[in-house]
mmCIF file with all atom_site columns, C-alpha atoms in Angstrom:
data_model
loop_
_atom_site.group_PDB
_atom_site.id
_atom_site.type_symbol
_atom_site.label_atom_id
_atom_site.label_alt_id
_atom_site.label_comp_id
_atom_site.label_asym_id
_atom_site.label_entity_id
_atom_site.label_seq_id
_atom_site.pdbx_PDB_ins_code
_atom_site.Cartn_x
_atom_site.Cartn_y
_atom_site.Cartn_z
_atom_site.occupancy
_atom_site.B_iso_or_equiv
_atom_site.pdbx_formal_charge
_atom_site.auth_seq_id
_atom_site.auth_comp_id
_atom_site.auth_asym_id
_atom_site.auth_atom_id
_atom_site.pdbx_PDB_model_num
ATOM 1   C CA . LEU A 1 1   ? 37.876 53.749 -10.372 1.00 67.00 ? 1   LEU A CA 1
ATOM 2   C CA . VAL A 1 2   ? 41.159 55.151 -9.490  1.00 75.00 ? 2   VAL A CA 1
ATOM 3   C CA . PRO A 1 3   ? 41.045 58.898 -8.746  1.00 76.00 ? 3   PRO A CA 1
ATOM 4   C CA . PRO A 1 4   ? 43.038 60.809 -11.306 1.00 81.00 ? 4   PRO A CA 1
ATOM 5   C CA . THR A 1 5   ? 46.410 62.670 -10.350 1.00 84.00 ? 5   THR A CA 1
ATOM 6   C CA . SER A 1 6   ? 45.182 65.884 -11.602 1.00 85.00 ? 6   SER A CA 1
ATOM 7   C CA . GLY A 1 7   ? 42.296 67.241 -13.475 1.00 87.00 ? 7   GLY A CA 1
ATOM 8   C CA . ASN A 1 8   ? 38.461 65.542 -13.751 1.00 88.00 ? 8   ASN A CA 1
ATOM 9   C CA . ILE A 1 9   ? 36.861 62.827 -15.036 1.00 89.00 ? 9   ILE A CA 1
ATOM 10  C CA . MET A 1 10  ? 33.390 63.596 -16.422 1.00 90.00 ? 10  MET A CA 1
ATOM 11  C CA . ILE A 1 11  ? 30.840 60.841 -18.045 1.00 90.00 ? 11  ILE A CA 1
ATOM 12  C CA . ARG A 1 12  ? 27.992 62.475 -18.780 1.00 86.00 ? 12  ARG A CA 1
ATOM 13  C CA . ASP A 1 13  ? 26.911 65.250 -16.277 1.00 89.00 ? 13  ASP A CA 1
ATOM 14  C CA . TYR A 1 14  ? 28.961 63.323 -13.747 1.00 91.00 ? 14  TYR A CA 1
ATOM 15  C CA . ARG A 1 15  ? 32.150 64.534 -11.825 1.00 92.00 ? 15  ARG A CA 1
ATOM 16  C CA . ILE A 1 16  ? 33.845 60.943 -11.035 1.00 91.00 ? 16  ILE A CA 1
ATOM 17  C CA . SER A 1 17  ? 36.447 62.424 -9.558  1.00 86.00 ? 17  SER A CA 1
ATOM 18  C CA . GLU A 1 18  ? 34.684 64.285 -7.070  1.00 89.00 ? 18  GLU A CA 1
ATOM 19  C CA . MET A 1 19  ? 32.251 61.244 -5.848  1.00 92.00 ? 19  MET A CA 1
ATOM 20  C CA . THR A 1 20  ? 32.390 59.858 -2.893  1.00 92.00 ? 20  THR A CA 1
ATOM 21  C CA . GLU A 1 21  ? 33.032 56.081 -2.385  1.00 92.00 ? 21  GLU A CA 1
ATOM 22  C CA . ASN A 1 22  ? 29.054 55.470 -2.032  1.00 94.00 ? 22  ASN A CA 1
ATOM 23  C CA . GLU A 1 23  ? 28.541 57.406 -5.277  1.00 94.00 ? 23  GLU A CA 1
ATOM 24  C CA . LEU A 1 24  ? 31.402 55.696 -6.840  1.00 92.00 ? 24  LEU A CA 1
ATOM 25  C CA . CYS A 1 25  ? 29.870 52.568 -6.286  1.00 90.00 ? 25  CYS A CA 1
ATOM 26  C CA . LEU A 1 26  ? 26.203 53.293 -7.168  1.00 91.00 ? 26  LEU A CA 1
ATOM 27  C CA . PHE A 1 27  ? 27.818 54.900 -10.601 1.00 92.00 ? 27  PHE A CA 1
ATOM 28  C CA . ARG A 1 28  ? 29.610 51.685 -11.052 1.00 91.00 ? 28  ARG A CA 1
ATOM 29  C CA . ARG A 1 29  ? 26.524 49.416 -10.857 1.00 89.00 ? 29  ARG A CA 1
ATOM 30  C CA . GLU A 1 30  ? 23.912 51.799 -12.873 1.00 89.00 ? 30  GLU A CA 1
ATOM 31  C CA . HIS A 1 31  ? 26.386 53.142 -15.380 1.00 92.00 ? 31  HIS A CA 1
ATOM 32  C CA . LEU A 1 32  ? 29.637 50.746 -15.892 1.00 94.00 ? 32  LEU A CA 1
ATOM 33  C CA . GLY A 1 33  ? 30.017 47.337 -17.415 1.00 94.00 ? 33  GLY A CA 1
ATOM 34  C CA . PHE A 1 34  ? 33.519 45.499 -17.173 1.00 94.00 ? 34  PHE A CA 1
ATOM 35  C CA . ILE A 1 35  ? 35.568 42.551 -19.128 1.00 93.00 ? 35  ILE A CA 1
ATOM 36  C CA . PHE A 1 36  ? 38.263 41.490 -17.596 1.00 90.00 ? 36  PHE A CA 1
ATOM 37  C CA . GLN A 1 37  ? 41.234 39.639 -19.634 1.00 87.00 ? 37  GLN A CA 1
ATOM 38  C CA . SER A 1 38  ? 40.985 36.693 -17.032 1.00 89.00 ? 38  SER A CA 1
ATOM 39  C CA . TYR A 1 39  ? 37.212 36.553 -17.355 1.00 92.00 ? 39  TYR A CA 1
ATOM 40  C CA . ASN A 1 40  ? 36.947 36.432 -13.180 1.00 94.00 ? 40  ASN A CA 1
ATOM 41  C CA . LEU A 1 41  ? 34.436 34.351 -13.292 1.00 97.00 ? 41  LEU A CA 1
ATOM 42  C CA . ILE A 1 42  ? 33.160 32.529 -9.975  1.00 97.00 ? 42  ILE A CA 1
ATOM 43  C CA . SER A 1 43  ? 33.975 28.578 -10.806 1.00 98.00 ? 43  SER A CA 1
ATOM 44  C CA . THR A 1 44  ? 30.910 26.906 -8.832  1.00 98.00 ? 44  THR A CA 1
ATOM 45  C CA . MET A 1 45  ? 28.804 29.062 -10.373 1.00 98.00 ? 45  MET A CA 1
ATOM 46  C CA . THR A 1 46  ? 27.181 28.163 -13.788 1.00 98.00 ? 46  THR A CA 1
ATOM 47  C CA . ALA A 1 47  ? 27.262 30.548 -16.603 1.00 98.00 ? 47  ALA A CA 1
ATOM 48  C CA . MET A 1 48  ? 24.176 31.581 -16.040 1.00 98.00 ? 48  MET A CA 1
ATOM 49  C CA . GLU A 1 49  ? 24.583 32.331 -12.222 1.00 97.00 ? 49  GLU A CA 1
ATOM 50  C CA . ASN A 1 50  ? 27.619 33.798 -13.167 1.00 97.00 ? 50  ASN A CA 1
ATOM 51  C CA . VAL A 1 51  ? 26.073 36.526 -15.536 1.00 97.00 ? 51  VAL A CA 1
ATOM 52  C CA . ALA A 1 52  ? 22.829 36.761 -13.043 1.00 97.00 ? 52  ALA A CA 1
ATOM 53  C CA . LEU A 1 53  ? 25.270 37.591 -10.007 1.00 95.00 ? 53  LEU A CA 1
ATOM 54  C CA . ALA A 1 54  ? 25.849 41.397 -11.433 1.00 91.00 ? 54  ALA A CA 1
ATOM 55  C CA . LEU A 1 55  ? 21.696 41.800 -11.313 1.00 94.00 ? 55  LEU A CA 1
ATOM 56  C CA . THR A 1 56  ? 21.921 40.273 -7.769  1.00 93.00 ? 56  THR A CA 1
ATOM 57  C CA . PHE A 1 57  ? 24.018 43.504 -6.439  1.00 86.00 ? 57  PHE A CA 1
ATOM 58  C CA . ALA A 1 58  ? 21.739 45.720 -8.006  1.00 87.00 ? 58  ALA A CA 1
ATOM 59  C CA . GLY A 1 59  ? 18.683 44.224 -6.045  1.00 90.00 ? 59  GLY A CA 1
ATOM 60  C CA . VAL A 1 60  ? 16.550 42.601 -9.141  1.00 94.00 ? 60  VAL A CA 1
ATOM 61  C CA . LYS A 1 61  ? 14.457 39.919 -7.844  1.00 96.00 ? 61  LYS A CA 1
ATOM 62  C CA . LYS A 1 62  ? 15.704 36.336 -8.772  1.00 94.00 ? 62  LYS A CA 1
ATOM 63  C CA . GLU A 1 63  ? 12.873 35.837 -11.448 1.00 93.00 ? 63  GLU A CA 1
ATOM 64  C CA . ILE A 1 64  ? 14.129 38.673 -13.569 1.00 96.00 ? 64  ILE A CA 1
ATOM 65  C CA . ARG A 1 65  ? 17.570 38.050 -12.725 1.00 97.00 ? 65  ARG A CA 1
ATOM 66  C CA . LYS A 1 66  ? 17.113 34.939 -14.564 1.00 96.00 ? 66  LYS A CA 1
ATOM 67  C CA . GLU A 1 67  ? 15.415 36.144 -17.615 1.00 97.00 ? 67  GLU A CA 1
ATOM 68  C CA . ARG A 1 68  ? 17.918 38.769 -17.772 1.00 97.00 ? 68  ARG A CA 1
ATOM 69  C CA . ALA A 1 69  ? 20.841 36.549 -17.751 1.00 97.00 ? 69  ALA A CA 1
ATOM 70  C CA . ILE A 1 70  ? 19.360 34.256 -20.032 1.00 97.00 ? 70  ILE A CA 1
ATOM 71  C CA . GLU A 1 71  ? 18.876 37.414 -22.834 1.00 95.00 ? 71  GLU A CA 1
ATOM 72  C CA . ALA A 1 72  ? 21.999 38.607 -22.098 1.00 95.00 ? 72  ALA A CA 1
ATOM 73  C CA . LEU A 1 73  ? 23.738 35.036 -22.817 1.00 96.00 ? 73  LEU A CA 1
ATOM 74  C CA . GLU A 1 74  ? 21.633 34.857 -26.041 1.00 94.00 ? 74  GLU A CA 1
ATOM 75  C CA . VAL A 1 75  ? 22.999 38.062 -27.005 1.00 89.00 ? 75  VAL A CA 1
ATOM 76  C CA . VAL A 1 76  ? 26.647 36.297 -26.993 1.00 90.00 ? 76  VAL A CA 1
ATOM 77  C CA . GLY A 1 77  ? 25.418 33.018 -28.450 1.00 91.00 ? 77  GLY A CA 1
ATOM 78  C CA . LEU A 1 78  ? 25.936 31.046 -25.110 1.00 95.00 ? 78  LEU A CA 1
ATOM 79  C CA . VAL A 1 79  ? 22.372 30.202 -24.257 1.00 96.00 ? 79  VAL A CA 1
ATOM 80  C CA . ASP A 1 80  ? 22.624 26.664 -24.940 1.00 98.00 ? 80  ASP A CA 1
ATOM 81  C CA . ARG A 1 81  ? 25.783 26.585 -22.058 1.00 98.00 ? 81  ARG A CA 1
ATOM 82  C CA . MET A 1 82  ? 24.011 28.624 -19.530 1.00 98.00 ? 82  MET A CA 1
ATOM 83  C CA . GLY A 1 83  ? 23.905 25.406 -17.233 1.00 98.00 ? 83  GLY A CA 1
ATOM 84  C CA . HIS A 1 84  ? 28.058 24.903 -17.544 1.00 99.00 ? 84  HIS A CA 1
ATOM 85  C CA . LYS A 1 85  ? 30.579 26.087 -15.022 1.00 99.00 ? 85  LYS A CA 1
ATOM 86  C CA . PRO A 1 86  ? 33.115 27.746 -16.236 1.00 98.00 ? 86  PRO A CA 1
ATOM 87  C CA . SER A 1 87  ? 35.551 24.464 -16.152 1.00 98.00 ? 87  SER A CA 1
ATOM 88  C CA . GLU A 1 88  ? 33.258 22.835 -18.705 1.00 98.00 ? 88  GLU A CA 1
ATOM 89  C CA . LEU A 1 89  ? 33.497 26.256 -20.988 1.00 97.00 ? 89  LEU A CA 1
ATOM 90  C CA . SER A 1 90  ? 36.278 27.027 -23.397 1.00 94.00 ? 90  SER A CA 1
ATOM 91  C CA . GLY A 1 91  ? 38.307 30.441 -23.116 1.00 92.00 ? 91  GLY A CA 1
ATOM 92  C CA . GLY A 1 92  ? 36.315 31.896 -25.565 1.00 92.00 ? 92  GLY A CA 1
ATOM 93  C CA . GLN A 1 93  ? 33.355 30.362 -24.041 1.00 94.00 ? 93  GLN A CA 1
ATOM 94  C CA . GLN A 1 94  ? 34.124 31.906 -21.039 1.00 95.00 ? 94  GLN A CA 1
ATOM 95  C CA . GLN A 1 95  ? 34.983 35.253 -22.161 1.00 93.00 ? 95  GLN A CA 1
ATOM 96  C CA . ARG A 1 96  ? 31.544 35.650 -23.762 1.00 92.00 ? 96  ARG A CA 1
ATOM 97  C CA . VAL A 1 97  ? 29.851 34.780 -20.293 1.00 96.00 ? 97  VAL A CA 1
ATOM 98  C CA . SER A 1 98  ? 31.905 37.738 -19.007 1.00 95.00 ? 98  SER A CA 1
ATOM 99  C CA . ILE A 1 99  ? 30.482 39.941 -21.748 1.00 93.00 ? 99  ILE A CA 1
ATOM 100 C CA . ALA A 1 100 ? 27.304 38.942 -20.950 1.00 94.00 ? 100 ALA A CA 1
ATOM 101 C CA . ARG A 1 101 ? 27.823 39.866 -17.620 1.00 96.00 ? 101 ARG A CA 1
ATOM 102 C CA . ALA A 1 102 ? 28.982 43.463 -18.156 1.00 94.00 ? 102 ALA A CA 1
ATOM 103 C CA . LEU A 1 103 ? 26.014 43.869 -20.623 1.00 91.00 ? 103 LEU A CA 1
ATOM 104 C CA . VAL A 1 104 ? 23.321 42.377 -18.519 1.00 95.00 ? 104 VAL A CA 1
ATOM 105 C CA . ASN A 1 105 ? 22.311 45.816 -16.304 1.00 93.00 ? 105 ASN A CA 1
ATOM 106 C CA . HIS A 1 106 ? 22.463 47.382 -19.897 1.00 90.00 ? 106 HIS A CA 1
ATOM 107 C CA . PRO A 1 107 ? 25.334 49.627 -18.827 1.00 92.00 ? 107 PRO A CA 1
ATOM 108 C CA . GLU A 1 108 ? 26.023 52.918 -20.962 1.00 90.00 ? 108 GLU A CA 1
ATOM 109 C CA . ILE A 1 109 ? 29.562 52.145 -20.937 1.00 95.00 ? 109 ILE A CA 1
ATOM 110 C CA . ILE A 1 110 ? 31.827 49.290 -20.994 1.00 95.00 ? 110 ILE A CA 1
ATOM 111 C CA . LEU A 1 111 ? 35.509 48.908 -19.912 1.00 96.00 ? 111 LEU A CA 1
ATOM 112 C CA . ALA A 1 112 ? 37.242 45.990 -21.654 1.00 95.00 ? 112 ALA A CA 1
ATOM 113 C CA . ASP A 1 113 ? 40.746 45.117 -20.196 1.00 94.00 ? 113 ASP A CA 1
ATOM 114 C CA . GLU A 1 114 ? 42.970 43.272 -22.895 1.00 92.00 ? 114 GLU A CA 1
ATOM 115 C CA . PRO A 1 115 ? 39.604 41.355 -23.548 1.00 91.00 ? 115 PRO A CA 1
ATOM 116 C CA . THR A 1 116 ? 41.216 39.212 -26.131 1.00 89.00 ? 116 THR A CA 1
ATOM 117 C CA . GLY A 1 117 ? 45.014 38.876 -24.411 1.00 87.00 ? 117 GLY A CA 1
ATOM 118 C CA . ASN A 1 118 ? 43.927 34.980 -23.518 1.00 84.00 ? 118 ASN A CA 1
ATOM 119 C CA . LEU A 1 119 ? 42.324 34.043 -26.679 1.00 85.00 ? 119 LEU A CA 1
ATOM 120 C CA . ASP A 1 120 ? 43.813 32.153 -29.828 1.00 86.00 ? 120 ASP A CA 1
ATOM 121 C CA . SER A 1 121 ? 43.274 34.688 -33.033 1.00 89.00 ? 121 SER A CA 1
ATOM 122 C CA . LYS A 1 122 ? 40.257 33.323 -34.049 1.00 89.00 ? 122 LYS A CA 1
ATOM 123 C CA . THR A 1 123 ? 38.156 33.407 -31.193 1.00 88.00 ? 123 THR A CA 1
ATOM 124 C CA . SER A 1 124 ? 39.586 37.051 -30.625 1.00 89.00 ? 124 SER A CA 1
ATOM 125 C CA . ALA A 1 125 ? 38.279 38.049 -33.960 1.00 92.00 ? 125 ALA A CA 1
ATOM 126 C CA . ASP A 1 126 ? 35.180 36.534 -33.126 1.00 90.00 ? 126 ASP A CA 1
ATOM 127 C CA . ILE A 1 127 ? 34.961 38.194 -29.480 1.00 89.00 ? 127 ILE A CA 1
ATOM 128 C CA . MET A 1 128 ? 35.980 41.394 -31.108 1.00 93.00 ? 128 MET A CA 1
ATOM 129 C CA . GLU A 1 129 ? 33.280 40.968 -34.183 1.00 94.00 ? 129 GLU A CA 1
ATOM 130 C CA . MET A 1 130 ? 30.760 40.205 -31.259 1.00 90.00 ? 130 MET A CA 1
ATOM 131 C CA . ILE A 1 131 ? 31.684 43.574 -29.672 1.00 92.00 ? 131 ILE A CA 1
ATOM 132 C CA . TYR A 1 132 ? 31.741 45.811 -33.102 1.00 94.00 ? 132 TYR A CA 1
ATOM 133 C CA . ARG A 1 133 ? 28.315 43.968 -33.532 1.00 91.00 ? 133 ARG A CA 1
ATOM 134 C CA . LEU A 1 134 ? 26.953 45.226 -29.801 1.00 88.00 ? 134 LEU A CA 1
ATOM 135 C CA . ASN A 1 135 ? 28.696 48.740 -30.501 1.00 92.00 ? 135 ASN A CA 1
ATOM 136 C CA . ARG A 1 136 ? 26.894 48.985 -33.615 1.00 92.00 ? 136 ARG A CA 1
ATOM 137 C CA . GLU A 1 137 ? 23.463 47.774 -33.472 1.00 89.00 ? 137 GLU A CA 1
ATOM 138 C CA . GLU A 1 138 ? 22.903 47.870 -29.298 1.00 85.00 ? 138 GLU A CA 1
ATOM 139 C CA . ASN A 1 139 ? 24.570 51.153 -29.222 1.00 87.00 ? 139 ASN A CA 1
ATOM 140 C CA . GLN A 1 140 ? 26.946 49.916 -26.481 1.00 88.00 ? 140 GLN A CA 1
ATOM 141 C CA . THR A 1 141 ? 30.017 52.165 -25.638 1.00 94.00 ? 141 THR A CA 1
ATOM 142 C CA . PHE A 1 142 ? 32.950 50.002 -25.195 1.00 96.00 ? 142 PHE A CA 1
ATOM 143 C CA . VAL A 1 143 ? 36.638 51.511 -23.925 1.00 96.00 ? 143 VAL A CA 1
ATOM 144 C CA . ILE A 1 144 ? 39.223 48.822 -24.551 1.00 96.00 ? 144 ILE A CA 1
ATOM 145 C CA . VAL A 1 145 ? 42.783 48.484 -23.688 1.00 95.00 ? 145 VAL A CA 1
ATOM 146 C CA . THR A 1 146 ? 45.016 46.528 -25.465 1.00 94.00 ? 146 THR A CA 1
ATOM 147 C CA . HIS A 1 147 ? 48.268 45.859 -26.972 1.00 91.00 ? 147 HIS A CA 1
ATOM 148 C CA . ASP A 1 148 ? 47.062 44.050 -29.719 1.00 92.00 ? 148 ASP A CA 1
ATOM 149 C CA . PRO A 1 149 ? 47.102 46.037 -33.364 1.00 91.00 ? 149 PRO A CA 1
ATOM 150 C CA . ASP A 1 150 ? 44.452 43.601 -34.596 1.00 92.00 ? 150 ASP A CA 1
ATOM 151 C CA . THR A 1 151 ? 41.907 44.215 -31.768 1.00 93.00 ? 151 THR A CA 1
ATOM 152 C CA . THR A 1 152 ? 42.070 48.154 -32.810 1.00 93.00 ? 152 THR A CA 1
ATOM 153 C CA . LYS A 1 153 ? 41.040 47.310 -36.496 1.00 93.00 ? 153 LYS A CA 1
ATOM 154 C CA . TYR A 1 154 ? 37.161 46.797 -34.988 1.00 94.00 ? 154 TYR A CA 1
ATOM 155 C CA . CYS A 1 155 ? 37.728 50.119 -33.077 1.00 94.00 ? 155 CYS A CA 1
ATOM 156 C CA . THR A 1 156 ? 35.946 53.428 -34.178 1.00 93.00 ? 156 THR A CA 1
ATOM 157 C CA . LYS A 1 157 ? 38.483 55.757 -32.388 1.00 95.00 ? 157 LYS A CA 1
ATOM 158 C CA . VAL A 1 158 ? 42.220 54.607 -31.464 1.00 95.00 ? 158 VAL A CA 1
ATOM 159 C CA . ILE A 1 159 ? 44.273 56.521 -28.597 1.00 96.00 ? 159 ILE A CA 1
ATOM 160 C CA . HIS A 1 160 ? 47.858 55.604 -28.665 1.00 94.00 ? 160 HIS A CA 1
ATOM 161 C CA . MET A 1 161 ? 49.764 55.536 -25.326 1.00 94.00 ? 161 MET A CA 1
ATOM 162 C CA . GLN A 1 162 ? 53.208 55.918 -24.312 1.00 93.00 ? 162 GLN A CA 1
ATOM 163 C CA . ASP A 1 163 ? 54.263 55.899 -20.558 1.00 92.00 ? 163 ASP A CA 1
ATOM 164 C CA . GLY A 1 164 ? 50.805 57.373 -19.647 1.00 85.00 ? 164 GLY A CA 1
ATOM 165 C CA . LEU A 1 165 ? 50.810 60.159 -21.886 1.00 90.00 ? 165 LEU A CA 1
ATOM 166 C CA . ILE A 1 166 ? 48.773 60.305 -25.271 1.00 93.00 ? 166 ILE A CA 1
ATOM 167 C CA . GLU A 1 167 ? 51.034 60.019 -28.349 1.00 95.00 ? 167 GLU A CA 1
ATOM 168 C CA . SER A 1 168 ? 48.363 59.752 -30.957 1.00 95.00 ? 168 SER A CA 1
ATOM 169 C CA . GLU A 1 169 ? 44.653 59.738 -31.756 1.00 95.00 ? 169 GLU A CA 1
ATOM 170 C CA . VAL A 1 170 ? 43.020 58.390 -34.855 1.00 94.00 ? 170 VAL A CA 1
ATOM 171 C CA . SER A 1 171 ? 39.328 58.181 -35.959 1.00 94.00 ? 171 SER A CA 1
ATOM 172 C CA . GLN A 1 172 ? 38.436 55.036 -37.792 1.00 86.00 ? 172 GLN A CA 1
#
């Protein structure tokens, strides 16, 4: 999280802009999940191992890590591919693994940077349907950055920005 040039960032009762680096690290680990456009999966690890890695940093025991990683992969419909490495998965499957990794710690907020940017239109729609379902059924909050107008159709609130300034805000 980059500190603001002015003002404060508040999430719940936390003043993000006033936290030390260690406090920010703990906050990210305990409250945030991240979905990247480029997936950021470790090529030598299986889908399950990539998802479980997030739990390793949280100090979760190995047997619980495996169980929770499998649960997260079930949520994204990939439990049958849990033993596959990223090179053995399609782009959409790799993105779903990265979504499972973002969900495995049960974060309050998931930050998604162009989550469909590297995907074809059909796979993009499938991914956004899944994110929409997770928002509705699992009460997950997603903050999505995108240039794709089709992606915004799945969002309850859309904020348009230009050159770092808010141009408009629309609730859907």
